[in-house]
mmCIF file of C-alpha atoms and ligand atoms in Angstrom:
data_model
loop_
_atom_site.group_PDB
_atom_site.id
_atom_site.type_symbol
_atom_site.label_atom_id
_atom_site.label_comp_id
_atom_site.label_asym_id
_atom_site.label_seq_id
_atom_site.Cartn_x
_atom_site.Cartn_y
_atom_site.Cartn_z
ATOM 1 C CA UNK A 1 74.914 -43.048 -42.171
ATOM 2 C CA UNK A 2 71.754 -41.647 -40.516
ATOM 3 C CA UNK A 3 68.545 -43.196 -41.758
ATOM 4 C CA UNK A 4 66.071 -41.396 -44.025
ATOM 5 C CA UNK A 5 62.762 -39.413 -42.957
ATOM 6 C CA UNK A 6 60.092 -42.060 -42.641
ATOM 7 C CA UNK A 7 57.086 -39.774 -43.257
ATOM 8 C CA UNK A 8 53.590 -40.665 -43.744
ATOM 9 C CA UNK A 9 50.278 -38.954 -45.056
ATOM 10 C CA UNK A 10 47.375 -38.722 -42.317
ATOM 11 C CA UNK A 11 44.264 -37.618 -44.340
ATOM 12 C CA UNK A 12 41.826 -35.460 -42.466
ATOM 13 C CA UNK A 13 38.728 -33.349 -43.568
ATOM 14 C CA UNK A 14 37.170 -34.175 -46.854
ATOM 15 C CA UNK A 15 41.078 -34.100 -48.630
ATOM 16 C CA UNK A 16 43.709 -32.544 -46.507
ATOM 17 C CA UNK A 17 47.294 -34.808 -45.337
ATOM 18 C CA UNK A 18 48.779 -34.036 -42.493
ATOM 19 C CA UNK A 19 52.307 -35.295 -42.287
ATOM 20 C CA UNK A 20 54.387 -37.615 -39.556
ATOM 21 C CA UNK A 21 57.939 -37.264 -39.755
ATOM 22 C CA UNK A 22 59.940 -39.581 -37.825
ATOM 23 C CA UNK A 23 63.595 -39.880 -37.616
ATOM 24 C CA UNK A 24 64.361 -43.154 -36.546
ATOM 25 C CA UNK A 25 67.620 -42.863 -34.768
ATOM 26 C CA UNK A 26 67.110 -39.423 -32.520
ATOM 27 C CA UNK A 27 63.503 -41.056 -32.042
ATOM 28 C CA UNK A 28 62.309 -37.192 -32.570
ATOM 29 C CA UNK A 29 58.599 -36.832 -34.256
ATOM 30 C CA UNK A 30 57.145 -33.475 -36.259
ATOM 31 C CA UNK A 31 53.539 -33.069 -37.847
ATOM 32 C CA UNK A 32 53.537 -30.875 -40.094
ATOM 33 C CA UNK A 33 49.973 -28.786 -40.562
ATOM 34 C CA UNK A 34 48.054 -30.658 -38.097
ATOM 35 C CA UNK A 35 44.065 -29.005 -38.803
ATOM 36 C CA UNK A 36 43.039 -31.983 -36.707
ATOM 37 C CA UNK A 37 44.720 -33.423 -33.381
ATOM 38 C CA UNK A 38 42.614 -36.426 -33.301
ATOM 39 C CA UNK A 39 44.045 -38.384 -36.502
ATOM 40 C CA UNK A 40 47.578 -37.574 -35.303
ATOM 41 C CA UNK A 41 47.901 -38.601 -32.193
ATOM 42 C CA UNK A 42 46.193 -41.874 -33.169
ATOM 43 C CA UNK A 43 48.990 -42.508 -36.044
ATOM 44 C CA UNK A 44 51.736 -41.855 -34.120
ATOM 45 C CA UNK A 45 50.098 -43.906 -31.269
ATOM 46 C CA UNK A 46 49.794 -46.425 -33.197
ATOM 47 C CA UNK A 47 53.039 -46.323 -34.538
ATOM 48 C CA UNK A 48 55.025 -46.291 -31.226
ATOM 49 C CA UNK A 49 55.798 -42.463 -32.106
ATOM 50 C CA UNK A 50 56.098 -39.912 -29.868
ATOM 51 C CA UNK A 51 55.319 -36.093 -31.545
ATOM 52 C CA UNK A 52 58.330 -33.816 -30.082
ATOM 53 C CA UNK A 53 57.510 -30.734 -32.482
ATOM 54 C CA UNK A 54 54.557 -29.155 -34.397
ATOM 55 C CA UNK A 55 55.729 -27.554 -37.599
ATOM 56 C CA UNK A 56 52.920 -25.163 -39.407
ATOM 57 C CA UNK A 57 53.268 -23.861 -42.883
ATOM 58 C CA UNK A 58 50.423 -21.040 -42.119
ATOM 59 C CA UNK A 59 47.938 -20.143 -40.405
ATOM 60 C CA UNK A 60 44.633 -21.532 -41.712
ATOM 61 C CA UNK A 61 42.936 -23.348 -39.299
ATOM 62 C CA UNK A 62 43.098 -26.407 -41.104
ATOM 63 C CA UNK A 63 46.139 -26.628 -40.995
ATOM 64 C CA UNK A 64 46.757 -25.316 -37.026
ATOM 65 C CA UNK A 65 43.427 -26.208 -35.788
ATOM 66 C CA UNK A 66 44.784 -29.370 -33.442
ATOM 67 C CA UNK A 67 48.207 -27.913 -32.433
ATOM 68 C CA UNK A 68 46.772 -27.133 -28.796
ATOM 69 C CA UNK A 69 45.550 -30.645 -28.209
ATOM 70 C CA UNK A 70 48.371 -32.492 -29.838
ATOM 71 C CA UNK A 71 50.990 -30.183 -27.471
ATOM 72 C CA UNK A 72 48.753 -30.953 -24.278
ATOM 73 C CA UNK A 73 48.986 -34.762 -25.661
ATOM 74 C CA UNK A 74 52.468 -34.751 -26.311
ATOM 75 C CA UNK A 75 54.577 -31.855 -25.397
ATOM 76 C CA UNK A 76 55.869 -30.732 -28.195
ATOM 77 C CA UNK A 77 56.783 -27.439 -29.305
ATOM 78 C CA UNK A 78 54.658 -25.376 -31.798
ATOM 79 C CA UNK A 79 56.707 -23.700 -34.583
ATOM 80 C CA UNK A 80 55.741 -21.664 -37.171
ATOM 81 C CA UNK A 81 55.775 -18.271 -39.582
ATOM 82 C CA UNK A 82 57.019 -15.296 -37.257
ATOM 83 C CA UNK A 83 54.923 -13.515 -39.855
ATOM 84 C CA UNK A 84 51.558 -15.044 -38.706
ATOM 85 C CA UNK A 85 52.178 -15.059 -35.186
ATOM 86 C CA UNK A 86 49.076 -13.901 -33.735
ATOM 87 C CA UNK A 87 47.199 -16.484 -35.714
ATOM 88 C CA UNK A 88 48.688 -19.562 -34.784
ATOM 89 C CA UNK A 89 47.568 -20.975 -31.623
ATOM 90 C CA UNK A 90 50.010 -21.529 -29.114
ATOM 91 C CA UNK A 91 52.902 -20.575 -31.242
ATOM 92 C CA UNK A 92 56.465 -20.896 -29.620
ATOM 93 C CA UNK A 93 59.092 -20.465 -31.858
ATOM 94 C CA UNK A 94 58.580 -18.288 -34.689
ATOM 95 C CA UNK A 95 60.596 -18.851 -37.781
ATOM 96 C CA UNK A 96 62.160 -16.247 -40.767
ATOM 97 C CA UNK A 97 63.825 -16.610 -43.695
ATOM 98 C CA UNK A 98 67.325 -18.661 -43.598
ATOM 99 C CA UNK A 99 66.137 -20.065 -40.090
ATOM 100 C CA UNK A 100 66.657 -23.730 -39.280
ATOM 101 C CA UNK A 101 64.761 -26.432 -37.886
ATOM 102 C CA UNK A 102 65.978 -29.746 -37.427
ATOM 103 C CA UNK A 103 64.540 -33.277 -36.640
ATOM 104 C CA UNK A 104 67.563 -35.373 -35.511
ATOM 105 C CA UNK A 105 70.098 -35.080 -37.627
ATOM 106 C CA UNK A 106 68.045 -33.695 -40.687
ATOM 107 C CA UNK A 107 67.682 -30.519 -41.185
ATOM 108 C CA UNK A 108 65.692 -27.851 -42.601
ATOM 109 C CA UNK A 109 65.855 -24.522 -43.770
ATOM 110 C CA UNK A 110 63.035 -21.900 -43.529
ATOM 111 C CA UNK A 111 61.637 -20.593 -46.666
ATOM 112 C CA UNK A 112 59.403 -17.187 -46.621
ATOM 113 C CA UNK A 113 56.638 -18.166 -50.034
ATOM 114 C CA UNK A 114 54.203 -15.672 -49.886
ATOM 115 C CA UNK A 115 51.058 -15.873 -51.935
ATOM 116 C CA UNK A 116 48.667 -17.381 -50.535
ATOM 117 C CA UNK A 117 48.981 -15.960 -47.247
ATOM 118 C CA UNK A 118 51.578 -13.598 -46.703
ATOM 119 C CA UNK A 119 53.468 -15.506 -43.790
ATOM 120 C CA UNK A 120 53.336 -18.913 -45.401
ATOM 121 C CA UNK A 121 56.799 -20.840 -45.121
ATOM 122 C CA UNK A 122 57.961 -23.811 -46.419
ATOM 123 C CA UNK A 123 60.121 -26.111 -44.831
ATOM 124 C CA UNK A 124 63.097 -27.664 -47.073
ATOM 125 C CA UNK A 125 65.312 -30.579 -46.211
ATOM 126 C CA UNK A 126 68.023 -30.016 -48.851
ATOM 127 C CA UNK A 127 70.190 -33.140 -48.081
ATOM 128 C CA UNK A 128 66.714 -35.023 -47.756
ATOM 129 C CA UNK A 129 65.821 -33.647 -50.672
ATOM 130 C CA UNK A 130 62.055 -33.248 -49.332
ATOM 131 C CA UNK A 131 60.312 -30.173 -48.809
ATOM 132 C CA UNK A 132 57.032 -29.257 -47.170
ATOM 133 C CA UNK A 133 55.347 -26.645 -49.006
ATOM 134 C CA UNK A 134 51.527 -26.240 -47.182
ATOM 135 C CA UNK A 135 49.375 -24.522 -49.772
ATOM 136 C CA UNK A 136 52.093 -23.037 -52.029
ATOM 137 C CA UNK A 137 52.253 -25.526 -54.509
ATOM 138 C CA UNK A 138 50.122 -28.704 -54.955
ATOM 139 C CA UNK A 139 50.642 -31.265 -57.583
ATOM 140 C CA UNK A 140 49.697 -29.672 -61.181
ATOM 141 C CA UNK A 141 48.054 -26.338 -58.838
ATOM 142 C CA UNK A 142 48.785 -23.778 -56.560
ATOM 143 C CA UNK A 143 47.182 -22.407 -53.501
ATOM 144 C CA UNK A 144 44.653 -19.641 -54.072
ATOM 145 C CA UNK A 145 45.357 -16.157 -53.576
ATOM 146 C CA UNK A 146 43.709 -14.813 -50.054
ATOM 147 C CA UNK A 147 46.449 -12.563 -48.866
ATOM 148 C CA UNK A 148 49.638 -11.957 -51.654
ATOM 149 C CA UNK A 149 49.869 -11.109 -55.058
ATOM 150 C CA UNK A 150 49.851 -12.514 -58.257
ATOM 151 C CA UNK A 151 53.532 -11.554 -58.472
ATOM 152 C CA UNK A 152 54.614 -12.747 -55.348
ATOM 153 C CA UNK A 153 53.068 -16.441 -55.577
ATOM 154 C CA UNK A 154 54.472 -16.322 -59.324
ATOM 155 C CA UNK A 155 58.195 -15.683 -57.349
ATOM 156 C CA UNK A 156 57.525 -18.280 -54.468
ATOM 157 C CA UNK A 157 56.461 -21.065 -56.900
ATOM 158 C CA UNK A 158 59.811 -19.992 -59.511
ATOM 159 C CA UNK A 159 61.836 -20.545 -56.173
ATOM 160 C CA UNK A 160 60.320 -24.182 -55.307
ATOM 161 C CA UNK A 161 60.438 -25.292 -58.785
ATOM 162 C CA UNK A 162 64.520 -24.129 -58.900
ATOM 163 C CA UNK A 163 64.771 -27.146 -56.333
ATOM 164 C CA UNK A 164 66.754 -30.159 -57.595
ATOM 165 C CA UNK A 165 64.637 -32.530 -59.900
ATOM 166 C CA UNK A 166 64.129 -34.959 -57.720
ATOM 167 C CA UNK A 167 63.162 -33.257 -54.667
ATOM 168 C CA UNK A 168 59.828 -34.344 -53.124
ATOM 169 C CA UNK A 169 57.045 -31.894 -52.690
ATOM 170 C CA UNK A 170 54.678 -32.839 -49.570
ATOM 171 C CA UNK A 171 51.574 -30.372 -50.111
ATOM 172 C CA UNK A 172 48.402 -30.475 -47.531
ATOM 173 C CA UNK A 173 45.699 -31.371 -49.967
ATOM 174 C CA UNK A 174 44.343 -33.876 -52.568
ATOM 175 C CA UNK A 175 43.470 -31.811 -54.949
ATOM 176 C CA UNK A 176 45.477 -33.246 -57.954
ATOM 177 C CA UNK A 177 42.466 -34.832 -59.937
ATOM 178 C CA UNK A 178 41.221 -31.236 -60.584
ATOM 179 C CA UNK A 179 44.295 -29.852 -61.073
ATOM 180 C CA UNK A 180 44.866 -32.220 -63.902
ATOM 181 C CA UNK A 181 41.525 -31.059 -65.344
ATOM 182 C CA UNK A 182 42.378 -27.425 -65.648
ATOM 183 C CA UNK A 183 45.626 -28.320 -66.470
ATOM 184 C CA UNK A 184 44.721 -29.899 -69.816
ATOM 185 C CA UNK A 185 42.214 -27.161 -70.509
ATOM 186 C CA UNK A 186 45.113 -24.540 -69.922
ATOM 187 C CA UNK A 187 47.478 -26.261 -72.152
ATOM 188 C CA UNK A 188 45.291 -28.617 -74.424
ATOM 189 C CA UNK A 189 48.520 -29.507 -76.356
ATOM 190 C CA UNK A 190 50.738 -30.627 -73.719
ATOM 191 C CA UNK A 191 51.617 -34.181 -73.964
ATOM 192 C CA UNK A 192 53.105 -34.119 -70.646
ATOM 193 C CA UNK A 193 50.126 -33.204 -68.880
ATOM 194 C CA UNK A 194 47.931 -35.234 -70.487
ATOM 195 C CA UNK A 195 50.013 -38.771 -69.570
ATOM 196 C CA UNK A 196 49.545 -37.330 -66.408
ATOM 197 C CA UNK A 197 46.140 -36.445 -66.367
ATOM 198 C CA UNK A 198 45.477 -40.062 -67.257
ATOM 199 C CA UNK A 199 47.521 -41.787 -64.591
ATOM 200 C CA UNK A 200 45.804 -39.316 -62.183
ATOM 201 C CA UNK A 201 42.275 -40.664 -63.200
ATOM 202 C CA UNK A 202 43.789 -44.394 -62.799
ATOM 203 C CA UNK A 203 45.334 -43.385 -59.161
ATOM 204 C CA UNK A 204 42.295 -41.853 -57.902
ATOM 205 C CA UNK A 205 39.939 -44.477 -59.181
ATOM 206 C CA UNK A 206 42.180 -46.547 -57.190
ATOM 207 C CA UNK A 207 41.713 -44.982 -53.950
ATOM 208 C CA UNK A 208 45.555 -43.744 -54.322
ATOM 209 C CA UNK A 209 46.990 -40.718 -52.980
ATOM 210 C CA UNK A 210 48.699 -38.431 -55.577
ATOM 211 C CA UNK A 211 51.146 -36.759 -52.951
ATOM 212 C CA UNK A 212 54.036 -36.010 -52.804
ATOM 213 C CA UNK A 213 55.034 -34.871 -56.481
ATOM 214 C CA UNK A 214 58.380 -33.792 -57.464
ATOM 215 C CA UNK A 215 59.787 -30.897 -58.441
ATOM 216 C CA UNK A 216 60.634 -32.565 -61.857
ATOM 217 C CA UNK A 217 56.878 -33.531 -62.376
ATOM 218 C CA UNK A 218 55.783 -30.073 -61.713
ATOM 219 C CA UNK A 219 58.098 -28.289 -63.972
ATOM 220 C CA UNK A 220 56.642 -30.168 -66.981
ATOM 221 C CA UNK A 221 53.086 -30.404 -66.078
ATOM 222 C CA UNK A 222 52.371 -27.689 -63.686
ATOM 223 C CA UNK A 223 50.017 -25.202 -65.562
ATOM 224 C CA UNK A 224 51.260 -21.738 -62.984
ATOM 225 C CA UNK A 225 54.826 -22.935 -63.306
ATOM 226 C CA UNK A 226 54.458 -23.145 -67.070
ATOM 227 C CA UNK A 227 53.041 -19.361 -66.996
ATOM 228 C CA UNK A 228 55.031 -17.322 -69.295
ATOM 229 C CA UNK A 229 55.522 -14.808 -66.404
ATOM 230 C CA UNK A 230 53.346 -12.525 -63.481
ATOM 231 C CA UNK A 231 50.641 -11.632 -65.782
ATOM 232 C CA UNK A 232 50.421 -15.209 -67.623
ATOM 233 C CA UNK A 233 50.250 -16.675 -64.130
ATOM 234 C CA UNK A 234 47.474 -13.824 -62.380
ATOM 235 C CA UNK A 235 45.384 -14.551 -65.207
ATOM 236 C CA UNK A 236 45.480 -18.830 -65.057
ATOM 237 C CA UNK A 237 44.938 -18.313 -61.415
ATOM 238 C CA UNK A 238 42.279 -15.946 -61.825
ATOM 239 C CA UNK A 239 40.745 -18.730 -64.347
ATOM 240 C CA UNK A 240 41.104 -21.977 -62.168
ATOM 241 C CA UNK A 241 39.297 -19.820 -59.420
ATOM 242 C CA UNK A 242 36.215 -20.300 -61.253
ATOM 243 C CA UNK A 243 37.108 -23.764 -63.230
ATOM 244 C CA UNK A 244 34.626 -26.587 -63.062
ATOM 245 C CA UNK A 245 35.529 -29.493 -65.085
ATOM 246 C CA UNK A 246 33.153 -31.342 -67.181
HETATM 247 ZN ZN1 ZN B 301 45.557 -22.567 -46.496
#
């Protein structure tokens, strides 16, 4: 039986993660999003791993910023949205819908979910049952709108949430503490999200990172997957843009 993704957070900036995924029997290596080079390579260094590919979700620089130094470190191949090809540096292979990328014997298939830019992928390891979604969703949130639609980040999150339950959702920021606290003002009534809420508090006061979720978690207590549809979601998007919590 092959072994499972070992993957581990890298924070960088004031509350991004970039990811390591290692697959211990091909010995391969990905980082997913990596804004920063510098973090990376010291990880992987440090864990004896060698980085064969660089996968980004988007463009956004923190989240492509140190694929040039990490492939002059290490080699590896830069892969990312066909759709945002002139904005990723160094990009190599550029990825559609239904493509496939694989690390060892685990395998992933390309997801187009537009909305917060319009090239944004997410990469999902079905049989893993882990999926890296960039800024698409986030634990109890969703990425802001810069380039798509209401409508079309309403359809990308309704995709990612039809996901089996227990699929694990590894999104590039800590932003879950805030989340929480629009969250329960969106839906003041919602048991669900306030249990959450308050182990959220307790994890953060503990210096503990909140990522990844799963796709169960977020169906219950994720405000823009609770939207009753487009408009519902536009206009709790349009809210949290200008949310400050107590
Ligand atoms: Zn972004």
């Amino acid at each position: 039986m092959a072994s499972a993704l070992e993957i581990v957070a890298v924070p960088a900036f004031a509350d991004n993660y970039l990811w390591l995924v290692h697959d211990a029997d091909s010995g391969e290596t990905a980082v997913v999003d990596p804004g920063d080079a510098a973090p990376v390579l010291v990880e992987a260094d440090r864990r004896g791993w060698r980085i064969t590919q660089i996968l980004n979700t988007h463009w956004h620089p923190d989240h492509t910023g140190g694929n040039l130094a990490v492939k002059e470190a290490t080699g590896a191949a830069i892969i990312g949205p066909a759709g945002e090809g002139g904005r990723v540096p160094g990009l190599a292979v550029a990825l559609n819908e239904g493509d496939h990328v694989s690390i060892g014997s685990h395998q992933a298939e390309v997801w187009e979910v537009p909305g917060h830019t319009l090239g944004h992928i997410a990469y999902v390891f079905g049989e893993d049952r882990v999926a890296f979604v960039g800024d698409t969703m986030f634990a109890m949130g969703c990425g802001r709108l810069f380039e798509g639609t209401p409508e079309q980040m309403h359809g990308s999150l309704a995709r990612l949430a039809d996901l089996p339950d227990d699929t694990r959702l590894y999104c590039a920021h800590e932003y879950t503490l805030a989340n929480a606290q629009f969250a329960a003002h969106a839906f003041p009534a919602n048991q669900a999200i306030g249990e959450r809420l308050a182990s959220i508090v307790t994890a953060r006061e503990a210096g503990r990172s909140t990522v990844p979720t799963t796709v169960a978690e977020e169906r219950a207590t994720n405000p823009f997957l609770l939207a009753r549809d487009a408009g519902h979601f536009a206009a709790l998007r349009a809210e949290k843009d200008s949310f400050r919590s107590a």
